[in-house]
CSV table of C-alpha atoms and ligand atoms in Angstrom, one decimal:
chain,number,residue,atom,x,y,z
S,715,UNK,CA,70.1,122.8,85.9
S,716,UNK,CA,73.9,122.4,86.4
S,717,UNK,CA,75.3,123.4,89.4
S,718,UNK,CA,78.6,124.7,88.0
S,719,UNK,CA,79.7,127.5,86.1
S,720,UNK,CA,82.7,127.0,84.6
S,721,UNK,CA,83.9,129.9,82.6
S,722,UNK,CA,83.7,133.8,83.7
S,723,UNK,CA,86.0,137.4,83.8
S,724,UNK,CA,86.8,139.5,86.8
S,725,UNK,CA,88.9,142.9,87.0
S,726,UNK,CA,91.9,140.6,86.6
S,727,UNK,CA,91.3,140.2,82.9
S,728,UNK,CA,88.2,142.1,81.3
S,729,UNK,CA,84.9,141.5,83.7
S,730,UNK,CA,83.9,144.6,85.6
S,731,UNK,CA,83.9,142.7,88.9
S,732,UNK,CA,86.2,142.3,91.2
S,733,UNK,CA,86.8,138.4,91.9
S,734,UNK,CA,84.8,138.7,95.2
S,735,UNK,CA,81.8,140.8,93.8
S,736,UNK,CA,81.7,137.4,90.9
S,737,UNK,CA,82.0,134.9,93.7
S,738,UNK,CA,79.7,136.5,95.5
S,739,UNK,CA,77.5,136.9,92.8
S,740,UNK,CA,77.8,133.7,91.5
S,741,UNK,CA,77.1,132.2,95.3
S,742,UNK,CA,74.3,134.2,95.5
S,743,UNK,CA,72.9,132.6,92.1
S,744,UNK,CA,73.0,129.3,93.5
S,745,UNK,CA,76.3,128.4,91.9
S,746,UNK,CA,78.2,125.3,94.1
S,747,UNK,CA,81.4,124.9,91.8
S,748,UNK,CA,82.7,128.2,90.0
S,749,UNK,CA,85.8,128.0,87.7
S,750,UNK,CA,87.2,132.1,87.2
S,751,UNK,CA,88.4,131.8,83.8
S,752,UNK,CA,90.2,134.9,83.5
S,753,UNK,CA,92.3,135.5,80.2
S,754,UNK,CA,95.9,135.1,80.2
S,755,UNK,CA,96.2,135.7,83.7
S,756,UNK,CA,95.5,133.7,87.3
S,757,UNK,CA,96.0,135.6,89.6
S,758,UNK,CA,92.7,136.5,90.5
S,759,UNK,CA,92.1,133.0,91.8
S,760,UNK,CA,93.7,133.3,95.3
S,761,UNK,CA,91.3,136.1,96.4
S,762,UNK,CA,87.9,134.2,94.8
S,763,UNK,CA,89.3,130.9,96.8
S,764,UNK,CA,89.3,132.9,99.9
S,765,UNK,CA,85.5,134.7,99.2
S,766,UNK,CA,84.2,131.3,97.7
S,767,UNK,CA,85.4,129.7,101.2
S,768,UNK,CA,82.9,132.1,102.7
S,769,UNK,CA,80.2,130.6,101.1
S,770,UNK,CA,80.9,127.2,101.1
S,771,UNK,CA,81.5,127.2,97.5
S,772,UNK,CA,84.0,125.5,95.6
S,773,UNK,CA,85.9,127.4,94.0
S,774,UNK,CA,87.8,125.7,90.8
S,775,UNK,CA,91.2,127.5,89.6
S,776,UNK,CA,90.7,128.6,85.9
S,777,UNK,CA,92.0,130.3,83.2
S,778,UNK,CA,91.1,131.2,79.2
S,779,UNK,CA,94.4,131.5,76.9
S,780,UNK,CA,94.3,133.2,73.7
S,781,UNK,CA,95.9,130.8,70.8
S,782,UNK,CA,96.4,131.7,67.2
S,783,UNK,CA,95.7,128.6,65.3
S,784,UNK,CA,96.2,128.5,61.7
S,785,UNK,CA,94.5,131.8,61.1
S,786,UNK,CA,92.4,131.6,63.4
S,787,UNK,CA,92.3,133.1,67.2
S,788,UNK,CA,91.1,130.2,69.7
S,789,UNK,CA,90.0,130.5,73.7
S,790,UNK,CA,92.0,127.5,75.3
S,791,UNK,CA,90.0,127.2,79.1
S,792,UNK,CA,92.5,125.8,81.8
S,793,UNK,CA,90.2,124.1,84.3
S,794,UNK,CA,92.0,122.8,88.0
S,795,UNK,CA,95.0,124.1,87.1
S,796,UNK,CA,98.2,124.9,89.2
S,797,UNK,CA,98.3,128.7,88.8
S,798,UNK,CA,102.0,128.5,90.2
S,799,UNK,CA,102.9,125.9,88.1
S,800,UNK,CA,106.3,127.7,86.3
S,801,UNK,CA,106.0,126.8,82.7
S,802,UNK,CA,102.2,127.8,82.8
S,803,UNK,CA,102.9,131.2,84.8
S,804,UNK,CA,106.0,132.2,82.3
S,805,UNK,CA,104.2,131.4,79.3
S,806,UNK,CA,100.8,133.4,80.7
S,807,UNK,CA,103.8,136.4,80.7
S,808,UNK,CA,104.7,136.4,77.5
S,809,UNK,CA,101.7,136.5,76.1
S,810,UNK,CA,100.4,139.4,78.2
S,811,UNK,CA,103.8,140.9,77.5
S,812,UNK,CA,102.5,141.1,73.9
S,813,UNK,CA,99.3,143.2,74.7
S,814,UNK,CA,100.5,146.6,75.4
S,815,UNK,CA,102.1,146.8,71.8
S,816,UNK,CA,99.1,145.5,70.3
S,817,UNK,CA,97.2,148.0,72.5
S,818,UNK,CA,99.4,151.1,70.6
S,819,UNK,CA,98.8,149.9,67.1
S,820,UNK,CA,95.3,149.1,67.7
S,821,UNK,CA,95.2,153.1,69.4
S,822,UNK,CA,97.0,154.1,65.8
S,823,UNK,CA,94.2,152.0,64.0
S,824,UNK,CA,91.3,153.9,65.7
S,825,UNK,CA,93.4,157.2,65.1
S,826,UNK,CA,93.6,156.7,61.4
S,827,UNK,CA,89.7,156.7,61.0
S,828,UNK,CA,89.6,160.3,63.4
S,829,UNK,CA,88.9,158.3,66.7
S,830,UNK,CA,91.7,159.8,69.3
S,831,UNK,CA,92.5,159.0,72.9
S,832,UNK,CA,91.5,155.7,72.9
S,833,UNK,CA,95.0,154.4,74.6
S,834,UNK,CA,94.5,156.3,77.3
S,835,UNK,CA,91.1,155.5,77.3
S,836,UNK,CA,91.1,151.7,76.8
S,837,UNK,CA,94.0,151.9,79.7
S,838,UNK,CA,91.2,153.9,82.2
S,839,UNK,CA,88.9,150.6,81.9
S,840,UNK,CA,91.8,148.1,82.5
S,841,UNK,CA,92.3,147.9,86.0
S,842,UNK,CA,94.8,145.6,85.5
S,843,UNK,CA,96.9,147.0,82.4
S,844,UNK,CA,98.6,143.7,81.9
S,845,UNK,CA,95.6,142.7,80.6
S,846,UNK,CA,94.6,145.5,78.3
S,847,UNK,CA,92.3,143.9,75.1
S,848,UNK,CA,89.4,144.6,73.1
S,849,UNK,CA,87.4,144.7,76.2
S,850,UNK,CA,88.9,148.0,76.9
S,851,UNK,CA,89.0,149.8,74.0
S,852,UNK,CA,84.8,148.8,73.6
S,853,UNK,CA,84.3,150.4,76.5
S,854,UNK,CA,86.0,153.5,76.0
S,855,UNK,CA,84.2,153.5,72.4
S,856,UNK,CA,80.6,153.4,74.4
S,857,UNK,CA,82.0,156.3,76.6
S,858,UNK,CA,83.3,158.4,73.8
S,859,UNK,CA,79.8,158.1,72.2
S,860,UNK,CA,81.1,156.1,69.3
S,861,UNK,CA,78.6,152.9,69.6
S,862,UNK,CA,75.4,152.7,71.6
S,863,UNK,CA,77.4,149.2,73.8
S,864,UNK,CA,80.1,146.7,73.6
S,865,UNK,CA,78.1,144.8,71.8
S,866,UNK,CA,78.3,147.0,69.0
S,867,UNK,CA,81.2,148.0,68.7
S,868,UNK,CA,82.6,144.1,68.5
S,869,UNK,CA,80.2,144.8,64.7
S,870,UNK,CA,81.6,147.9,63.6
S,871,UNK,CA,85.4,148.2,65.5
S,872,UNK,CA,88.1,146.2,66.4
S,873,UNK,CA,87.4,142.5,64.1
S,874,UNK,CA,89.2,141.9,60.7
S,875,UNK,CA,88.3,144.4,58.3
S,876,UNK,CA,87.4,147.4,60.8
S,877,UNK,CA,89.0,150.6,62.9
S,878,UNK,CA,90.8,148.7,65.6
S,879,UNK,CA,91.6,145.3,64.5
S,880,UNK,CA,95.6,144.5,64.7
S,881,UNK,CA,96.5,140.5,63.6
S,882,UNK,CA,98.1,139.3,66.9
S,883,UNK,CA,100.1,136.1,67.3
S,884,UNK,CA,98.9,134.6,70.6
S,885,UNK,CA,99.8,131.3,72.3
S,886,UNK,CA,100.8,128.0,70.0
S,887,UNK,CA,98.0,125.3,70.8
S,888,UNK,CA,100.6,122.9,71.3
S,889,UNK,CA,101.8,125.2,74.2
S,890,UNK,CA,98.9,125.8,76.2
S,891,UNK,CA,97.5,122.3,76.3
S,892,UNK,CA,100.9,121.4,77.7
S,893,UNK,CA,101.0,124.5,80.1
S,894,UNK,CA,97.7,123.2,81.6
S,895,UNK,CA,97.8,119.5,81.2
S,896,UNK,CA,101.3,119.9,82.8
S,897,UNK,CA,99.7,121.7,85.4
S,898,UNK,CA,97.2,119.1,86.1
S,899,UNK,CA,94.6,121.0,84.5
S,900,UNK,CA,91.9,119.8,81.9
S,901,UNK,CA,92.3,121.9,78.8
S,902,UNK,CA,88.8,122.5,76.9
S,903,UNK,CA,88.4,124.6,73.7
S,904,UNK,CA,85.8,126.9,74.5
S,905,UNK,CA,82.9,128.6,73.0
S,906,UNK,CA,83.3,126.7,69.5
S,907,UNK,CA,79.9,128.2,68.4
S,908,UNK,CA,81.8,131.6,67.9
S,909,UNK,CA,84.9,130.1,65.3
S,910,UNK,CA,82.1,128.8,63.2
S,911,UNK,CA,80.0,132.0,63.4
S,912,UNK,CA,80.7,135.9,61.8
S,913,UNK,CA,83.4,137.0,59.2
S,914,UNK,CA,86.3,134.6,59.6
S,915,UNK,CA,84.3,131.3,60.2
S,916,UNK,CA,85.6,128.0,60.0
S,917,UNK,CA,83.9,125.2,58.3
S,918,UNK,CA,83.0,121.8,59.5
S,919,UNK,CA,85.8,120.5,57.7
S,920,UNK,CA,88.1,123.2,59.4
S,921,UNK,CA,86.4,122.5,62.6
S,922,UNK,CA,86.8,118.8,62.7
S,923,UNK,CA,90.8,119.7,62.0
S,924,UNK,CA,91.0,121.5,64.8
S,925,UNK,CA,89.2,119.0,67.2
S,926,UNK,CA,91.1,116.3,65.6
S,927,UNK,CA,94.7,117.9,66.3
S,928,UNK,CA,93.4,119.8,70.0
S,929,UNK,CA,92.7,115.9,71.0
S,930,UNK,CA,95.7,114.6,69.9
S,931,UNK,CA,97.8,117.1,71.6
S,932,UNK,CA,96.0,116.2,74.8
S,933,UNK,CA,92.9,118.8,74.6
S,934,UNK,CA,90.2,116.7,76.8
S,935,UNK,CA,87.3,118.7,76.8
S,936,UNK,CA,84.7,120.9,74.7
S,937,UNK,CA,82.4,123.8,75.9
S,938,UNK,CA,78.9,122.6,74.8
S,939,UNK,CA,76.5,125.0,77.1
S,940,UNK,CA,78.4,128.5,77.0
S,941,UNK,CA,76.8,132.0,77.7
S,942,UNK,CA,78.1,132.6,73.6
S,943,UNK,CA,75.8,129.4,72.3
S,944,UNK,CA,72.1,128.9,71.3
S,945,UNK,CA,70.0,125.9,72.5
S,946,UNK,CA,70.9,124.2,68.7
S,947,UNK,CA,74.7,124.4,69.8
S,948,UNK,CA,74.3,122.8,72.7
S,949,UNK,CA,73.4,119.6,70.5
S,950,UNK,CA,75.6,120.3,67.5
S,951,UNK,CA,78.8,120.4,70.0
S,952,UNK,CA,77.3,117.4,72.3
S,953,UNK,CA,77.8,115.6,68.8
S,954,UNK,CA,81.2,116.9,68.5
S,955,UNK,CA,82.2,116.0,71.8
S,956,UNK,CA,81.4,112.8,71.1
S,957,UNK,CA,82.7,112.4,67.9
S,958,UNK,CA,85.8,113.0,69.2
S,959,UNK,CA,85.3,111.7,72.9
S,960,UNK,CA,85.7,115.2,74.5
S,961,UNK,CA,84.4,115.7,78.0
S,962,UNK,CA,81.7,118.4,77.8
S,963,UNK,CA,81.9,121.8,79.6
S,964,UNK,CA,79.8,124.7,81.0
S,965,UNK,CA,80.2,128.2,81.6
S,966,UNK,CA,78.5,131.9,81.3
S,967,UNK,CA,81.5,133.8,80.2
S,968,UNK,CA,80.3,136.4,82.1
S,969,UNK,CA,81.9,139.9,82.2
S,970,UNK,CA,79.7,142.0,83.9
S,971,UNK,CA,76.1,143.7,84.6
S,972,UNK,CA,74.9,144.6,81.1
S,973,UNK,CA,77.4,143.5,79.1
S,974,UNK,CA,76.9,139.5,78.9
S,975,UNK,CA,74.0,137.5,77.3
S,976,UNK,CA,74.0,135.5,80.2
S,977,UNK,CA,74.4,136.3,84.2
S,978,UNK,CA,76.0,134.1,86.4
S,979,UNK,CA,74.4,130.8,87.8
S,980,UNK,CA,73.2,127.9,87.1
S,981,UNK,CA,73.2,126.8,83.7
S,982,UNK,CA,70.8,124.6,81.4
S,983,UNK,CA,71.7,120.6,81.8
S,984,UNK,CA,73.9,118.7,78.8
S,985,UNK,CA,72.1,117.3,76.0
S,986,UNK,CA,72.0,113.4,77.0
S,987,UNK,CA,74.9,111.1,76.4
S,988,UNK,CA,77.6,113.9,77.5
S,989,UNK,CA,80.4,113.7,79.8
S,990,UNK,CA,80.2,116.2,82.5
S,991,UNK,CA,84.2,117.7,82.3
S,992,UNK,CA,84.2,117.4,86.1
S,993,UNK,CA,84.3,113.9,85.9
S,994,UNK,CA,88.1,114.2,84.9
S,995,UNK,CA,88.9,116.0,88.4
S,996,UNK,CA,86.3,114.0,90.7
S,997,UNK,CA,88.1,110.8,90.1
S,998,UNK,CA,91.5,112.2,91.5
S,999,UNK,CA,91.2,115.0,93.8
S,1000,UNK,CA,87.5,115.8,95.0
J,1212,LIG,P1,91.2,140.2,73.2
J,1212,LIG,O1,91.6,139.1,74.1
J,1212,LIG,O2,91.8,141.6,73.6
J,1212,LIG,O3,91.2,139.9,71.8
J,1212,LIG,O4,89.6,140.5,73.6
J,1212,LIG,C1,88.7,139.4,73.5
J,1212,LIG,C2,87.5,139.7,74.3
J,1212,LIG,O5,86.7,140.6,73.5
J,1212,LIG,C3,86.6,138.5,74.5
J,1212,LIG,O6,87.1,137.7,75.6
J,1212,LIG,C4,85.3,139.1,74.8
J,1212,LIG,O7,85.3,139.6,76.1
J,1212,LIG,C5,85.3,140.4,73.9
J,1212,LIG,N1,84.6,140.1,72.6
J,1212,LIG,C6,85.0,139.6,71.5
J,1212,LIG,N2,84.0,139.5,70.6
J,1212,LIG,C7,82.9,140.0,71.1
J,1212,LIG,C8,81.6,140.3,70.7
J,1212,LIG,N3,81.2,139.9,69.5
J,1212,LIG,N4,80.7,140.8,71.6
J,1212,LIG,C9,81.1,141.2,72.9
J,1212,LIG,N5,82.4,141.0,73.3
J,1212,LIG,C10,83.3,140.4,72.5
J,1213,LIG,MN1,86.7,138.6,77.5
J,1214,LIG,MN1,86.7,133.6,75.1
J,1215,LIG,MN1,85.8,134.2,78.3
């Protein structure tokens, strides 16, 4: 078992705890190094650094950015980044500044197919609006009775093709590799399983594009264990990773109590012959 978990949500992005309830939780789970990942948006990570300081846990500054990549949405993790570093925290604005207007078209989406109130209800589960995403509006669909969970609804709402879904232009890759490389951050492309999974998979071919160009623009690492893979992906990525010489990464993407595959804590060890991602920090700084 690992002892870091390298990729989860708080009430900063579109987990339902607070970043001391997940440090605590994650403490409590026997985690020693916890990255808080949440999505477009770091400023959660002062108060975790202060609750993981109570339990002598390190706590590693994180973020996931959302990228559009050919047509294609990507997660780009930011691990031991500078939060204040300025290009990083202006371009982490602009792209939040783009999720309140893609919050009113995806409201005019559901409204079309007879579901109403769902801005004002996705904005009731977004305790911090900035951040307002599909997270939300599932949510308010499991309140309103439209799907049994989130799970669901991510099958019949709010991806190509369904009530909900708006095309968004997030983050260029180029861009947030340099926003977290420049803040002397690791950048590692997370959860790959999922872009080569459901309705608008990539191919290997498309795949091996992407991991050929996210290296070259200074990408360094690859999630191989993640909350969103099975046991299989964990060796199909390990192979990526070093295909392309890509450190290998680690996390839960946990969200909350009931609504993530996997909890918190310790996670399974790497397939053999991968590079733990922490290696790239230990060297310099720990
Ligand atoms: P957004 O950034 O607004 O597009 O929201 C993306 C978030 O939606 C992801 O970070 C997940 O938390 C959630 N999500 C996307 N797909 C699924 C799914 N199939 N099941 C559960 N949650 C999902
Ligand atoms: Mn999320
Ligand atoms: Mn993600
Ligand atoms: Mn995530």
């Amino acid at each position: 078992m690992l002892d870091y978990d390298l990729h989860c949500h708080s009430t900063v992005s579109d987990g339902l705890l607070s970043p001391t309830e997940v440090v605590a939780r994650a403490a409590e789970r026997g985690v020693k190094f916890l990255a808080l990942t949440d999505h477009d948006d770091v400023s959660g990570l002062a108060e975790a650094a202060a609750e993981a300081a109570r339990h002598g846990m390190q706590l590693i500054n994180g973020v996931e950015i959302s990228v559009s990549w050919r047509s294609h949405t990507l997660h780009i993790v930011g691990l031991n980044i500078d939060p204040a570093f300025a290009p990083l925290a202006d371009g982490l604005k602009v792209i939040r500044s783009g999720r309140g207007a893609r919050a009113q078209l995806m409201a005019q989406s559901l409204a079309r197919s007879g579901i109403g109130g769902a801005l004002e209800g996705a904005y009731r589960f977004a305790t911090n609006p900035d951040i307002i995403g599909r997270t939300h509006f599932a949510r308010f669909l499991v309140e309103s009775g439209q799907c049994k969970d989130v799970r669901s609804v991510f099958k019949n709402y709010l991806v190509k093709g369904k009530p909900g879904y708006v095309p968004h232009q997030w983050a260029e890759l180029a861009d947030a590799i340099n926003w977290i490389r420049g803040s002397g951050g690791v950048a590692v492309l997370a959860h790959p399983g999922r872009y080569t999974s459901g309705r608008k998979a990539m191919g290997q071919k498309t795949l091996r594009e992407l991991l050929r160009e996210f290296a070259d623009l200074g990408g360094q690492g690859i999630e191989v264990v993640s909350g969103s893979h099975t046991p299989e992906q964990y060796a199909e990525f390990a192979r990526y990773a070093k295909e392309f010489d890509l450190l290998a990464s680690c996390g839960s993407d946990y969200h909350g109590p009931g609504e993530s595959y996997r909890d918190l804590g310790r996670l399974p060890d790497f397939p053999l012959e991968c590079r733990p991602v922490w290696q790239a920090w230990e060297k310099n700084t720990m």
